[in-house]
mmCIF file of C-alpha atoms in Angstrom:
data_model
loop_
_atom_site.group_PDB
_atom_site.id
_atom_site.type_symbol
_atom_site.label_atom_id
_atom_site.label_comp_id
_atom_site.label_asym_id
_atom_site.label_seq_id
_atom_site.Cartn_x
_atom_site.Cartn_y
_atom_site.Cartn_z
ATOM 1 C CA MET A 1401 6.656 -15.182 2.954
ATOM 2 C CA ALA A 1402 6.318 -12.099 0.788
ATOM 3 C CA ILE A 1403 7.025 -8.679 2.272
ATOM 4 C CA THR A 1404 4.797 -5.850 1.039
ATOM 5 C CA GLU A 1405 5.349 -2.257 2.106
ATOM 6 C CA PHE A 1406 3.227 0.860 1.852
ATOM 7 C CA VAL A 1407 4.544 4.325 2.652
ATOM 8 C CA LEU A 1408 1.816 6.948 2.545
ATOM 9 C CA PRO A 1409 3.477 10.331 3.012
ATOM 10 C CA THR A 1410 1.369 13.313 3.962
ATOM 11 C CA LEU A 1411 2.680 15.736 1.378
ATOM 12 C CA LYS A 1412 1.664 19.352 1.175
ATOM 13 C CA GLN A 1413 -0.883 19.930 -1.582
ATOM 14 C CA GLU A 1414 0.957 22.947 -2.947
ATOM 15 C CA ALA A 1415 2.134 23.414 -6.518
ATOM 16 C CA ASP A 1416 5.860 23.228 -5.672
ATOM 17 C CA THR A 1417 5.428 19.979 -3.708
ATOM 18 C CA ILE A 1418 3.225 18.399 -6.377
ATOM 19 C CA ALA A 1419 5.934 19.264 -8.924
ATOM 20 C CA ALA A 1420 8.763 18.085 -6.620
ATOM 21 C CA PHE A 1421 7.381 14.586 -6.097
ATOM 22 C CA PRO A 1422 8.033 13.234 -9.623
ATOM 23 C CA SER A 1423 11.001 15.507 -10.343
ATOM 24 C CA THR A 1424 12.931 15.391 -7.053
ATOM 25 C CA LEU A 1425 11.528 13.114 -4.331
ATOM 26 C CA ALA A 1426 10.787 9.948 -6.334
ATOM 27 C CA PRO A 1427 14.098 10.073 -8.284
ATOM 28 C CA PHE A 1428 16.039 10.680 -5.025
ATOM 29 C CA LEU A 1429 14.400 7.653 -3.386
ATOM 30 C CA ASN A 1430 14.809 5.521 -6.552
ATOM 31 C CA ASP A 1431 18.530 6.354 -6.610
ATOM 32 C CA LEU A 1432 18.841 5.453 -2.929
ATOM 33 C CA LEU A 1433 17.071 2.120 -3.483
ATOM 34 C CA ASP A 1434 19.248 1.382 -6.523
ATOM 35 C CA LYS A 1435 22.347 1.828 -4.322
ATOM 36 C CA SER A 1436 21.146 -0.708 -1.720
ATOM 37 C CA GLU A 1437 23.456 -3.640 -1.095
ATOM 38 C CA PRO A 1438 22.878 -6.266 -3.798
ATOM 39 C CA GLY A 1439 19.998 -8.540 -2.853
ATOM 40 C CA THR A 1440 18.679 -6.277 -0.076
ATOM 41 C CA GLY A 1441 16.601 -3.698 -1.945
ATOM 42 C CA PRO A 1442 13.019 -4.051 -3.055
ATOM 43 C CA LYS A 1443 12.412 -6.322 -6.029
ATOM 44 C CA GLN A 1444 9.730 -3.988 -7.352
ATOM 45 C CA ARG A 1445 8.733 -0.429 -6.547
ATOM 46 C CA ALA A 1446 5.934 1.802 -7.633
ATOM 47 C CA PHE A 1447 5.260 5.441 -6.877
ATOM 48 C CA GLY A 1448 1.768 6.747 -7.254
ATOM 49 C CA LYS A 1449 -0.979 9.040 -6.174
ATOM 50 C CA LEU A 1450 -3.905 8.153 -3.956
ATOM 51 C CA LEU A 1451 -7.149 8.520 -5.848
ATOM 52 C CA LEU A 1452 -9.583 7.586 -3.046
ATOM 53 C CA GLU A 1453 -9.156 7.314 0.703
ATOM 54 C CA ASN A 1454 -12.015 5.998 2.833
ATOM 55 C CA GLY A 1455 -14.310 6.464 -0.144
ATOM 56 C CA LYS A 1456 -13.396 10.104 -0.713
ATOM 57 C CA ASP A 1457 -11.466 11.505 -3.671
ATOM 58 C CA VAL A 1458 -8.235 12.407 -2.662
ATOM 59 C CA SER A 1459 7.016 -3.066 -3.199
ATOM 60 C CA LYS A 1460 7.986 -5.830 -2.171
ATOM 61 C CA TRP A 1461 11.195 -6.777 -0.220
ATOM 62 C CA GLU A 1462 12.951 -10.115 0.082
ATOM 63 C CA LYS A 1463 13.287 -9.791 3.888
ATOM 64 C CA ALA A 1464 11.869 -7.298 6.390
ATOM 65 C CA GLU A 1465 15.389 -6.717 7.787
ATOM 66 C CA HIS A 1466 16.453 -5.216 4.463
ATOM 67 C CA PHE A 1467 13.729 -2.596 4.769
ATOM 68 C CA TYR A 1468 14.757 -1.733 8.334
ATOM 69 C CA ALA A 1469 18.392 -1.409 7.218
ATOM 70 C CA LEU A 1470 17.318 1.054 4.533
ATOM 71 C CA LEU A 1471 15.441 3.168 7.105
ATOM 72 C CA ALA A 1472 18.566 3.313 9.304
ATOM 73 C CA SER A 1473 20.917 4.228 6.420
ATOM 74 C CA GLU A 1474 22.572 7.620 5.945
ATOM 75 C CA GLY A 1475 21.058 7.819 2.458
ATOM 76 C CA PHE A 1476 17.534 7.504 3.852
ATOM 77 C CA LYS A 1477 18.291 10.211 6.436
ATOM 78 C CA SER A 1478 19.355 12.470 3.533
ATOM 79 C CA PHE A 1479 16.149 11.610 1.689
ATOM 80 C CA GLY A 1480 14.189 12.463 4.853
ATOM 81 C CA ALA A 1481 15.733 15.923 4.955
ATOM 82 C CA VAL A 1482 14.664 16.578 1.347
ATOM 83 C CA ALA A 1483 11.187 15.078 1.817
ATOM 84 C CA LYS A 1484 10.578 16.967 5.078
ATOM 85 C CA LEU A 1485 10.434 20.248 3.165
ATOM 86 C CA HIS A 1486 7.347 18.957 1.346
ATOM 87 C CA SER A 1487 5.649 16.969 4.128
ATOM 88 C CA LEU A 1488 2.933 17.804 6.617
ATOM 89 C CA ALA A 1489 3.873 14.908 8.931
ATOM 90 C CA PRO A 1490 6.387 12.055 9.021
ATOM 91 C CA PRO A 1491 5.454 9.048 6.864
ATOM 92 C CA ASN A 1492 4.499 5.759 8.491
ATOM 93 C CA PRO A 1493 6.134 2.930 6.521
ATOM 94 C CA GLN A 1494 3.919 -0.138 6.856
ATOM 95 C CA ILE A 1495 5.355 -3.620 6.303
ATOM 96 C CA TYR A 1496 3.065 -6.633 5.777
ATOM 97 C CA ASP A 1497 3.677 -10.375 5.612
ATOM 98 C CA THR A 1498 1.425 -11.155 2.641
ATOM 99 C CA ASP A 1499 0.301 -14.452 1.186
ATOM 100 C CA LEU A 1500 1.598 -13.640 -2.306
ATOM 101 C CA ARG A 1501 4.052 -11.234 -3.881
ATOM 102 C CA PRO A 1502 2.369 -7.950 -4.834
ATOM 103 C CA SER A 1503 3.723 -7.637 -8.391
ATOM 104 C CA ASP A 1504 0.501 -8.680 -10.184
ATOM 105 C CA VAL A 1505 -1.673 -6.466 -8.012
ATOM 106 C CA PHE A 1506 0.613 -3.421 -8.235
ATOM 107 C CA GLY A 1507 0.943 -3.965 -11.984
ATOM 108 C CA THR A 1508 -2.724 -3.104 -12.544
ATOM 109 C CA ALA A 1509 -4.097 0.361 -13.362
ATOM 110 C CA LEU A 1510 -5.624 0.834 -9.894
ATOM 111 C CA THR A 1511 -4.721 -0.718 -6.549
ATOM 112 C CA GLU A 1512 -7.329 -0.734 -3.781
ATOM 113 C CA VAL A 1513 -6.341 -1.370 -0.172
ATOM 114 C CA TRP A 1514 -8.469 -2.300 2.849
ATOM 115 C CA GLN A 1515 -6.946 -2.180 6.339
ATOM 116 C CA VAL A 1516 -8.488 -3.737 9.460
ATOM 117 C CA LYS A 1517 -7.197 -3.192 12.993
ATOM 118 C CA ILE A 1518 -6.892 -6.616 14.637
ATOM 119 C CA GLY A 1519 -4.677 -5.736 17.618
ATOM 120 C CA GLU A 1520 -3.735 -8.899 19.489
ATOM 121 C CA GLY A 1521 -6.688 -10.772 17.981
ATOM 122 C CA SER A 1522 -6.930 -13.082 15.013
ATOM 123 C CA ASP A 1523 -7.255 -12.018 11.391
ATOM 124 C CA GLU A 1524 -9.757 -14.854 10.779
ATOM 125 C CA GLU A 1525 -12.822 -12.613 10.595
ATOM 126 C CA ALA A 1526 -11.112 -10.199 8.171
ATOM 127 C CA ARG A 1527 -9.885 -13.080 5.978
ATOM 128 C CA GLY A 1528 -13.396 -14.573 5.874
ATOM 129 C CA ALA A 1529 -15.019 -11.266 4.900
ATOM 130 C CA TRP A 1530 -12.258 -10.727 2.328
ATOM 131 C CA LYS A 1531 -12.785 -14.146 0.735
ATOM 132 C CA GLU A 1532 -16.527 -13.540 0.488
ATOM 133 C CA PHE A 1533 -15.934 -10.112 -1.100
ATOM 134 C CA VAL A 1534 -13.279 -11.344 -3.585
ATOM 135 C CA ASP A 1535 -15.406 -14.356 -4.572
ATOM 136 C CA ALA A 1536 -18.365 -12.036 -5.257
ATOM 137 C CA ALA A 1537 -16.092 -9.732 -7.287
ATOM 138 C CA GLY A 1538 -15.134 -12.619 -9.560
ATOM 139 C CA GLY A 1539 -11.733 -13.713 -8.279
ATOM 140 C CA MET A 1540 -9.696 -10.570 -8.948
ATOM 141 C CA LYS A 1541 -5.905 -10.383 -8.413
ATOM 142 C CA THR A 1542 -5.392 -9.984 -4.653
ATOM 143 C CA ILE A 1543 -2.955 -10.257 -1.772
ATOM 144 C CA GLN A 1544 -3.592 -10.205 1.966
ATOM 145 C CA GLY A 1545 -1.562 -10.369 5.153
ATOM 146 C CA THR A 1546 -0.744 -8.918 8.556
ATOM 147 C CA SER A 1547 1.482 -6.035 9.588
ATOM 148 C CA LEU A 1548 4.949 -6.598 10.984
ATOM 149 C CA ASN A 1549 5.836 -3.125 12.273
ATOM 150 C CA GLN A 1550 2.710 -1.295 13.436
ATOM 151 C CA PRO A 1551 1.958 -0.556 17.117
ATOM 152 C CA GLU A 1552 -1.499 -2.050 16.621
ATOM 153 C CA LYS A 1553 -1.502 -5.145 14.391
ATOM 154 C CA LEU A 1554 -3.276 -4.602 11.069
ATOM 155 C CA TRP A 1555 -4.650 -6.989 8.463
ATOM 156 C CA ILE A 1556 -4.515 -5.790 4.864
ATOM 157 C CA GLY A 1557 -6.364 -6.855 1.729
ATOM 158 C CA VAL A 1558 -5.179 -5.487 -1.625
ATOM 159 C CA LEU A 1559 -7.011 -5.823 -4.924
ATOM 160 C CA GLY A 1560 -5.809 -4.879 -8.424
ATOM 161 C CA TRP A 1561 -8.257 -3.343 -10.911
ATOM 162 C CA GLU A 1562 -7.772 -3.218 -14.702
ATOM 163 C CA SER A 1563 -9.362 0.237 -14.898
ATOM 164 C CA LYS A 1564 -11.564 2.729 -13.088
ATOM 165 C CA GLU A 1565 -14.483 1.623 -15.270
ATOM 166 C CA VAL A 1566 -14.033 -2.061 -14.374
ATOM 167 C CA ARG A 1567 -13.875 -1.123 -10.683
ATOM 168 C CA GLU A 1568 -17.086 0.910 -10.916
ATOM 169 C CA LYS A 1569 -18.912 -1.861 -12.791
ATOM 170 C CA VAL A 1570 -17.866 -4.628 -10.387
ATOM 171 C CA MET A 1571 -18.466 -2.535 -7.259
ATOM 172 C CA SER A 1572 -21.979 -1.601 -8.431
ATOM 173 C CA SER A 1573 -23.002 -5.263 -8.705
ATOM 174 C CA GLU A 1574 -25.607 -6.262 -6.121
ATOM 175 C CA ALA A 1575 -23.660 -9.374 -5.050
ATOM 176 C CA VAL A 1576 -20.438 -7.397 -4.559
ATOM 177 C CA SER A 1577 -22.251 -4.594 -2.705
ATOM 178 C CA GLU A 1578 -23.768 -7.153 -0.340
ATOM 179 C CA ALA A 1579 -20.448 -8.960 0.243
ATOM 180 C CA LYS A 1580 -18.666 -5.628 0.738
ATOM 181 C CA LYS A 1581 -20.938 -4.803 3.697
ATOM 182 C CA GLY A 1582 -19.252 -7.545 5.750
ATOM 183 C CA LEU A 1583 -15.822 -6.167 4.924
ATOM 184 C CA ASP A 1584 -16.848 -2.529 5.450
ATOM 185 C CA GLY A 1585 -18.002 -3.376 8.977
ATOM 186 C CA LEU A 1586 -14.413 -4.298 9.871
ATOM 187 C CA VAL A 1587 -12.396 -1.781 7.868
ATOM 188 C CA TRP A 1588 -10.427 0.966 9.593
ATOM 189 C CA ASN A 1589 -8.945 2.567 6.444
ATOM 190 C CA THR A 1590 -9.204 2.090 2.715
ATOM 191 C CA PHE A 1591 -7.643 3.790 -0.299
ATOM 192 C CA VAL A 1592 -7.338 3.499 -4.070
ATOM 193 C CA ALA A 1593 -4.017 4.384 -5.731
ATOM 194 C CA ALA A 1594 -2.690 4.592 -9.273
ATOM 195 C CA PHE A 1595 0.995 3.655 -9.332
ATOM 196 C CA ALA A 1596 3.359 4.961 -11.980
ATOM 197 C CA ARG A 1597 6.257 2.788 -13.132
#
């Protein structure tokens, strides 16, 4: 089991907040994660900026319990106080049990995420549409899995792109466009991010 987490904060789009993210918020959180008990912190982390959400411009952990312990820690509460000054709403950390570790996918220039609400149902339909889409795209680096901590169970598919140009070329292919229709019919949310290291 690989644990993959996404935290998508709703930060203010003001100059001071945009400047504070790389200079204050990300370093504060990195320092907090570095101070985690040995063996309990994330094995990899990446901070980035969403480039597309729902088609519009706009880490992995060893065990889920380690993530929950971080959220309950005094250090994370301190981080929350700093981040709150720059946020429009509280973040919603999302933890997924994925089929593979996300390091290869997050190591690419762009990471694209598709989320499907499955509730109490099966993820079979989402997995089938995902396989058809990925096969049409030429077997890109991917991970997929189901949420562990969301009120409504989600399935997630994540694909790594070498560049914006490669993404545009592959996505414009007729076979990929056709396969994507099956996935798009299920998707609740999608976004493209560029993660800095």
